[in-house]
Amino acid sequence: SVLLYYPMLKKRDDFEDILEERRTSSDLRYALRCYTPVLYKGVTPCKTSVLKSMVLQSDQLHYVINQVSKESGRAADDVREEASAILEEMAHSLQLSTVRFFAFMLSKVFKTLFRSICVNEEGIQRLQQAIQEHPVVLLPSHRSYMDFLLMSYILYTYDVALPVIAAGMDFMGMKFVGEMLRMSGAFFIRRSFGGDKLYWSVFSEYVKTMLKNGYAPVEFFLEGTRSRTSKSLTPKLGLLNIVMDPFLKGEVFDVNVVPVSISYERILEESLYARELLGVPKPKESTSGLFKARKVLSEDYGSIHVYFGQPVSVRSLAEGRVNRCQFNLVPRHIPRRPSEEIQSFVNDSAYRLVRAQEENMVLKPWVLLASLLLQNHHQNRAAGQKPGMALDELTTQAVWLRDVSRQYGAFLHWPGTVRVQSRFYEHVFNVSLCVIAGEQGGPGDPRSTVTPEEELLSQAVVVLSCASYRNQMLHVFVRPALLASAIHIASSNQKQEVFNSFSFLRNMFSSEFILCPGATVQDFEEACYLLVKTGVLQVTQQEVLVTERGHRTLAFLTSMLDPFLQGYQVVCRFLCEEDTETLTEKQFIPAVRKVSLCFSVLSSDLQKNALAALQRLGAVRKIKGYVGFHHPCVPGWLD
Amino acid sequence: MASNSSGGGSSDRQGIAQQRLRIIAGHLRGPVDGDSTILAAECKAQGSNTDVSSEGKTVPRRRQEIMKWNGWGYSDSRFLFNKKGQAEFTGKRYRLSGMIIPGLKDWFEGTFGANLQHKTPPTPLLTNTAVPPATLNEAFVEEVKSTGIPFSHDAEDRVFRAHGHCLHEIFALREGKIGRVPDMVVWPSCHNDVVKIVQLACKHNVCLMPYGGGTSVSSALECPPEETRSIVSLDTSQMNRILWIDEKNLTAHVEAGIVGQDLERLLNESGYCTGHEPDSMEFSSLGGWVATRASGMKKNIYGNIEDLVVHIKMVTPQGVIEKSCQGPRMSTGPDIHHFIMGSEGTLGVVTEVTMKIRPMPEYQKYGSVVFPNFEQGVACLREVAKQRCAPASIRLMDNEQFKFGHALKPQVSSIFTSFLDGLKKFYITKFKGFDPNHLCVATLLFEGNREKVLQHEKQVYDIAAKFGGLAAGEDNGQRGYMLTFVIAYLRDLGMDYYVIGESFETSVPWDRVLDICRNVKARIIRECKDKGVQFPPLSTCRVTQTYDAGACVYFYFAFNYRGLSDPVHVYEQVEHAAREEILANGGSLSHHHGVGKLRKEWMRDTISNVGMGMLKSVKDYVDPNNIFGNRNLL
């Protein structure tokens, strides 16, 4: 397959398939080969025991231990014991032998599951260089459990220093596997430890010690958890705060952050996610569960594209944004809540980095097809028409959309011709056709005993699976789409009017999409720029005008947001019609599900986001786990 | 050995005699303006019976008689590459004078990518036409003339007092570019002369700029281009007498124009010293030290200028400010000395100072310690400071400076010494396993009575050993300190071959020392690259002073500017960035160089709005018409 780049877009690197060599040479030899990565300024790797004692002896921990001891009246030694136990539970114990074991096993697994694993080698070279010059943080996107094994596998393949990876404690539940992951570089953190000063202190010192000394690149997921919807999640700031801290406090000259975009053609957990979103609970991570899941080995998951982005210097991000003198007056080892200036800096940086991940996500044709089919499905349903669309119409529309997405900067991976050429392709079509025909049951779901509820559920699974493909391209269109919808809603084409609607929509959807708080004007300008550049709009000082040929794009863009708008409407309607003044958050989701006939609103993700938006807009108030709402504030036009 | 500028005894005496001759000749010739040769007889008469100093003052009125007009120091002393391509240092004044320095060429070419074929010689002579004509305030000139105080508006005299030794100032002079210069120079001989000049200046609204030794590195002597009044440079160099020595209280009352080397030499003749030895002490003056809050190399024993001063007399437009007694400490509100110290010539002219003196040390011993790396070295200095056992001076050079110091070793006289050197090197790098690219060296100077010095020495070396330090001999130590005095000459050599550079300093808490050193050096390298410098720069540092709560750090920075169209601008941008980095890493705006005009922009952030207001209100009261209009500091 050939990669085509739209000439006016930023240059992106070429890919290399690393499985190709695996298919032709010995996996064993590969797993046992000489592995000699270069570290930061040539430091020698550090034994875990040394690392642990550095952490325990650090000024910061020393201070916090004394503080905790004073506050709680416990003996300092006692608190120190606890700190040491926390560290034991947390720390990685990277061992090359385990890595080699994984290298061997994963080679086998990957070759079965995937057609190819494509990596941009130039990105690897940049990373290699960055690791030698500065402490490095790797920030991969998170769509699958596979992500971090895949990352380490790739880095091992290219002889790059192996990262230590922040992993959720849930893995620890998996006996043996948890330990295996630990030995391959994972360290484990509790999901929540809000008020636990000691835990936070051990954790942050542990991460900083590794980072500052350059013992290993630190890897974590900015999104905090796997995205079940293929949309990027609102970034979590805790770890980013920690890794930026050594730079801000002058303990290192710079920290380089490398966004990594991992695009799966088909995610292993695909149908699992859809069910989870529909309220079928997530299975607890367990070793036996993992073995049961091995049936996935028999399926085709297409290819993976891993793009190592341009290293981002924290120093340049902070230039002119953060006054580093703020650390001059208090000893740096005394933990302090970050100032507002720093919080907003870290927050903006986080959004920037998530956008950098999104930007280099590779989109496959089915992402476009899924979008078109969903739109069609949606429109037909609304119009009460018979669902479905002709194959050649779909093809022509897909070609149109391909060109449009390229203009908007999408990183498309488009085979020479669109032909049904693989089992995988058939699968996508199956899914899609199910949507069109409104047929019961997806491809992986051949059960035939049908109650109406089950039928609805299986239809919803199909729609949500399809939506997760569409979601992959949302980042390309989200700003133009918000503008398109804003034009649609605005009472006139006065620029200010349009901006106000845009601003409202943007604010409402800011938990739904990656939209940096406070960047409304920039986003508006970016959207205007793109739509003007592509000939959809003419923007003057006063007015925003749609051009003759712009209507088609505009219609496409507005219908892209439609399912979300409708979903939010349903939530609002529900809240307005609900008799009780308050209800608990736990009751809320199933309650909304009951009233809704719109598939997208069945997704717990959308419901949570809608609730968050209403809260932000002041329509709903949260009272310790209860949701209270003010009817008059629900914006009128949503009804 | 307190004075580092002269060699053995006999040549010393000879040197003084020659100098005296030169000065007498200078007096005979006098400034171009014939009228001004009349001395203020009154002053001399008043002072003559109490003046304890012998003759032989270093600085003549016509500085050009002994000093370079476009570079550092004495005209007879400079580095050059001889026909064989070997570096040598000319003249007879320094230990290094007349010696060949075989390693310098390779170091120079290797470090900077410089080439002896690519020369950038300076404009040889000062052309008077390049100097803007003097705008004189005729009424003021007339009245000064009637007081009999010498003055001049000769172009050379004026140019000499229009600059300090910032890189951009020297670079411009070498190119023959002269900006705004003072319109006139006056040479008061005593406190009363200064009172008269200040009164006249107020009366006729002329701008006064005090001038001491001219060693400023903060653009403090630059004439503000926006100044429309006549600018008069008040050169204190002829107010250079020790008026009395009080052996009961161990104080000396000294005129503020005296330069460091004269003060020490003259006190030495009576068996005393102040122990105040800033690196510029050959040329910088007592008044300048007070006005900039100077610091001396041996402050660990003797203290910085604020510790040394007992009494200050300053002439301001509002009159003379001084305390009524010489009590060693007072609780009388904020110390008015602290308005004077660091005022950088914005409030008035310091005319007389009572300073603490000490008996000359019985015994001096240099020393040096090699550390495996800079981190260990800093840890050792920190421990020494913690135990409060710092020797008179302790300085830690980083690896680049260690190599630089090595390159400046003069040709060894015997095979035996070179054999010993080789053996030392072998011991440290091979036997002890120190990496020559990481090791660094601390230089030490002990002072006191012999027994205590030896005891002290042992204590310090014991601490050093705990941090992996190895004693590396007296020679290395002594050479380290000698380099302090010649390093300024080296910059002129660099400038002959496309290399420009400068040093700047800061003070920083102990926990920040390593971070600031690493980050500032890295920032310099990064900025040079970003600004298009074609060759990797020299970016190095040393810790030069230790305190209870922190240290003073010096950065040296130089680069080869071939291929740059505006090297000075690039240089200034990099220095600016480096200062930003210093401040972001918890360093101070200045430890002892002062603010001048170069670092003014950061003053508000440094001392807060209220702090600025306080200083401004003092200025507004003391000098409402901005007679002392050099516009430093605020």
PDB file of N, CA, C and O in Angstrom, chain A residues 88-110:
ATOM      1  N   GLU A  88       7.738  -0.630  47.801  1.00  0.00           N
ATOM      2  CA  GLU A  88       7.828  -2.048  47.411  1.00  0.00           C
ATOM      3  C   GLU A  88       6.682  -2.416  46.476  1.00  0.00           C
ATOM      4  O   GLU A  88       6.868  -3.048  45.451  1.00  0.00           O
ATOM      5  N   GLU A  89       5.499  -1.982  46.871  1.00  0.00           N
ATOM      6  CA  GLU A  89       4.303  -2.304  46.102  1.00  0.00           C
ATOM      7  C   GLU A  89       4.343  -1.629  44.734  1.00  0.00           C
ATOM      8  O   GLU A  89       3.856  -2.155  43.742  1.00  0.00           O
ATOM      9  N   MET A  90       4.967  -0.469  44.686  1.00  0.00           N
ATOM     10  CA  MET A  90       4.929   0.351  43.485  1.00  0.00           C
ATOM     11  C   MET A  90       6.026   0.024  42.476  1.00  0.00           C
ATOM     12  O   MET A  90       5.776  -0.092  41.285  1.00  0.00           O
ATOM     13  N   ALA A  91       7.233  -0.142  42.973  1.00  0.00           N
ATOM     14  CA  ALA A  91       8.408  -0.062  42.108  1.00  0.00           C
ATOM     15  C   ALA A  91       8.470  -1.156  41.040  1.00  0.00           C
ATOM     16  O   ALA A  91       8.038  -2.279  41.249  1.00  0.00           O
ATOM     17  N   HIS A  92       9.016  -0.775  39.920  1.00  0.00           N
ATOM     18  CA  HIS A  92       9.263  -1.741  38.854  1.00  0.00           C
ATOM     19  C   HIS A  92      10.504  -2.538  39.201  1.00  0.00           C
ATOM     20  O   HIS A  92      11.284  -2.155  40.073  1.00  0.00           O
ATOM     21  N   SER A  93      10.688  -3.666  38.516  1.00  0.00           N
ATOM     22  CA  SER A  93      11.971  -4.345  38.667  1.00  0.00           C
ATOM     23  C   SER A  93      12.360  -4.896  37.306  1.00  0.00           C
ATOM     24  O   SER A  93      12.329  -6.088  37.059  1.00  0.00           O
ATOM     25  N   LEU A  94      12.632  -3.971  36.440  1.00  0.00           N
ATOM     26  CA  LEU A  94      12.941  -4.300  35.052  1.00  0.00           C
ATOM     27  C   LEU A  94      14.075  -5.322  34.966  1.00  0.00           C
ATOM     28  O   LEU A  94      15.130  -5.137  35.560  1.00  0.00           O
ATOM     29  N   GLN A  95      13.787  -6.400  34.258  1.00  0.00           N
ATOM     30  CA  GLN A  95      14.825  -7.414  34.066  1.00  0.00           C
ATOM     31  C   GLN A  95      14.918  -7.755  32.598  1.00  0.00           C
ATOM     32  O   GLN A  95      13.903  -8.022  31.955  1.00  0.00           O
ATOM     33  N   LEU A  96      16.143  -7.776  32.136  1.00  0.00           N
ATOM     34  CA  LEU A  96      16.316  -8.006  30.709  1.00  0.00           C
ATOM     35  C   LEU A  96      15.783  -9.384  30.310  1.00  0.00           C
ATOM     36  O   LEU A  96      15.213  -9.548  29.231  1.00  0.00           O
ATOM     37  N   SER A  97      15.923 -10.372  31.220  1.00  0.00           N
ATOM     38  CA  SER A  97      15.479 -11.722  30.853  1.00  0.00           C
ATOM     39  C   SER A  97      13.969 -11.737  30.595  1.00  0.00           C
ATOM     40  O   SER A  97      13.505 -12.360  29.645  1.00  0.00           O
ATOM     41  N   THR A  98      13.231 -11.016  31.424  1.00  0.00           N
ATOM     42  CA  THR A  98      11.778 -10.954  31.212  1.00  0.00           C
ATOM     43  C   THR A  98      11.460 -10.249  29.899  1.00  0.00           C
ATOM     44  O   THR A  98      10.565 -10.651  29.157  1.00  0.00           O
ATOM     45  N   VAL A  99      12.217  -9.190  29.668  1.00  0.00           N
ATOM     46  CA  VAL A  99      12.006  -8.462  28.424  1.00  0.00           C
ATOM     47  C   VAL A  99      12.241  -9.395  27.237  1.00  0.00           C
ATOM     48  O   VAL A  99      11.469  -9.414  26.278  1.00  0.00           O
ATOM     49  N   ARG A 100      13.277 -10.193  27.345  1.00  0.00           N
ATOM     50  CA  ARG A 100      13.570 -11.134  26.245  1.00  0.00           C
ATOM     51  C   ARG A 100      12.440 -12.152  26.095  1.00  0.00           C
ATOM     52  O   ARG A 100      12.045 -12.509  24.991  1.00  0.00           O
ATOM     53  N   PHE A 101      11.926 -12.599  27.234  1.00  0.00           N
ATOM     54  CA  PHE A 101      10.808 -13.532  27.197  1.00  0.00           C
ATOM     55  C   PHE A 101       9.627 -12.906  26.449  1.00  0.00           C
ATOM     56  O   PHE A 101       9.034 -13.498  25.551  1.00  0.00           O
ATOM     57  N   PHE A 102       9.318 -11.668  26.830  1.00  0.00           N
ATOM     58  CA  PHE A 102       8.217 -10.973  26.168  1.00  0.00           C
ATOM     59  C   PHE A 102       8.507 -10.774  24.684  1.00  0.00           C
ATOM     60  O   PHE A 102       7.624 -10.912  23.842  1.00  0.00           O
ATOM     61  N   ALA A 103       9.750 -10.431  24.403  1.00  0.00           N
ATOM     62  CA  ALA A 103      10.115 -10.200  23.004  1.00  0.00           C
ATOM     63  C   ALA A 103       9.815 -11.438  22.177  1.00  0.00           C
ATOM     64  O   ALA A 103       9.306 -11.359  21.055  1.00  0.00           O
ATOM     65  N   PHE A 104      10.105 -12.593  22.758  1.00  0.00           N
ATOM     66  CA  PHE A 104       9.873 -13.852  22.053  1.00  0.00           C
ATOM     67  C   PHE A 104       8.372 -14.129  21.915  1.00  0.00           C
ATOM     68  O   PHE A 104       7.850 -14.331  20.822  1.00  0.00           O
ATOM     69  N   MET A 105       7.684 -14.063  23.060  1.00  0.00           N
ATOM     70  CA  MET A 105       6.252 -14.369  23.067  1.00  0.00           C
ATOM     71  C   MET A 105       5.468 -13.397  22.185  1.00  0.00           C
ATOM     72  O   MET A 105       4.623 -13.809  21.387  1.00  0.00           O
ATOM     73  N   LEU A 106       5.762 -12.143  22.355  1.00  0.00           N
ATOM     74  CA  LEU A 106       4.989 -11.147  21.620  1.00  0.00           C
ATOM     75  C   LEU A 106       5.216 -11.258  20.114  1.00  0.00           C
ATOM     76  O   LEU A 106       4.315 -11.012  19.328  1.00  0.00           O
ATOM     77  N   SER A 107       6.435 -11.644  19.740  1.00  0.00           N
ATOM     78  CA  SER A 107       6.680 -11.842  18.311  1.00  0.00           C
ATOM     79  C   SER A 107       5.684 -12.855  17.759  1.00  0.00           C
ATOM     80  O   SER A 107       5.091 -12.647  16.699  1.00  0.00           O
ATOM     81  N   LYS A 108       5.535 -13.936  18.513  1.00  0.00           N
ATOM     82  CA  LYS A 108       4.601 -14.987  18.075  1.00  0.00           C
ATOM     83  C   LYS A 108       3.174 -14.432  18.014  1.00  0.00           C
ATOM     84  O   LYS A 108       2.473 -14.602  17.021  1.00  0.00           O
ATOM     85  N   VAL A 109       2.769 -13.776  19.105  1.00  0.00           N
ATOM     86  CA  VAL A 109       1.389 -13.292  19.195  1.00  0.00           C
ATOM     87  C   VAL A 109       1.109 -12.246  18.121  1.00  0.00           C
ATOM     88  O   VAL A 109       0.118 -12.316  17.399  1.00  0.00           O
ATOM     89  N   PHE A 110       2.008 -11.296  18.010  1.00  0.00           N
ATOM     90  CA  PHE A 110       1.796 -10.202  17.066  1.00  0.00           C
ATOM     91  C   PHE A 110       1.673 -10.705  15.640  1.00  0.00           C
ATOM     92  O   PHE A 110       0.863 -10.242  14.856  1.00  0.00           O
TER      93      PHE A 110
END
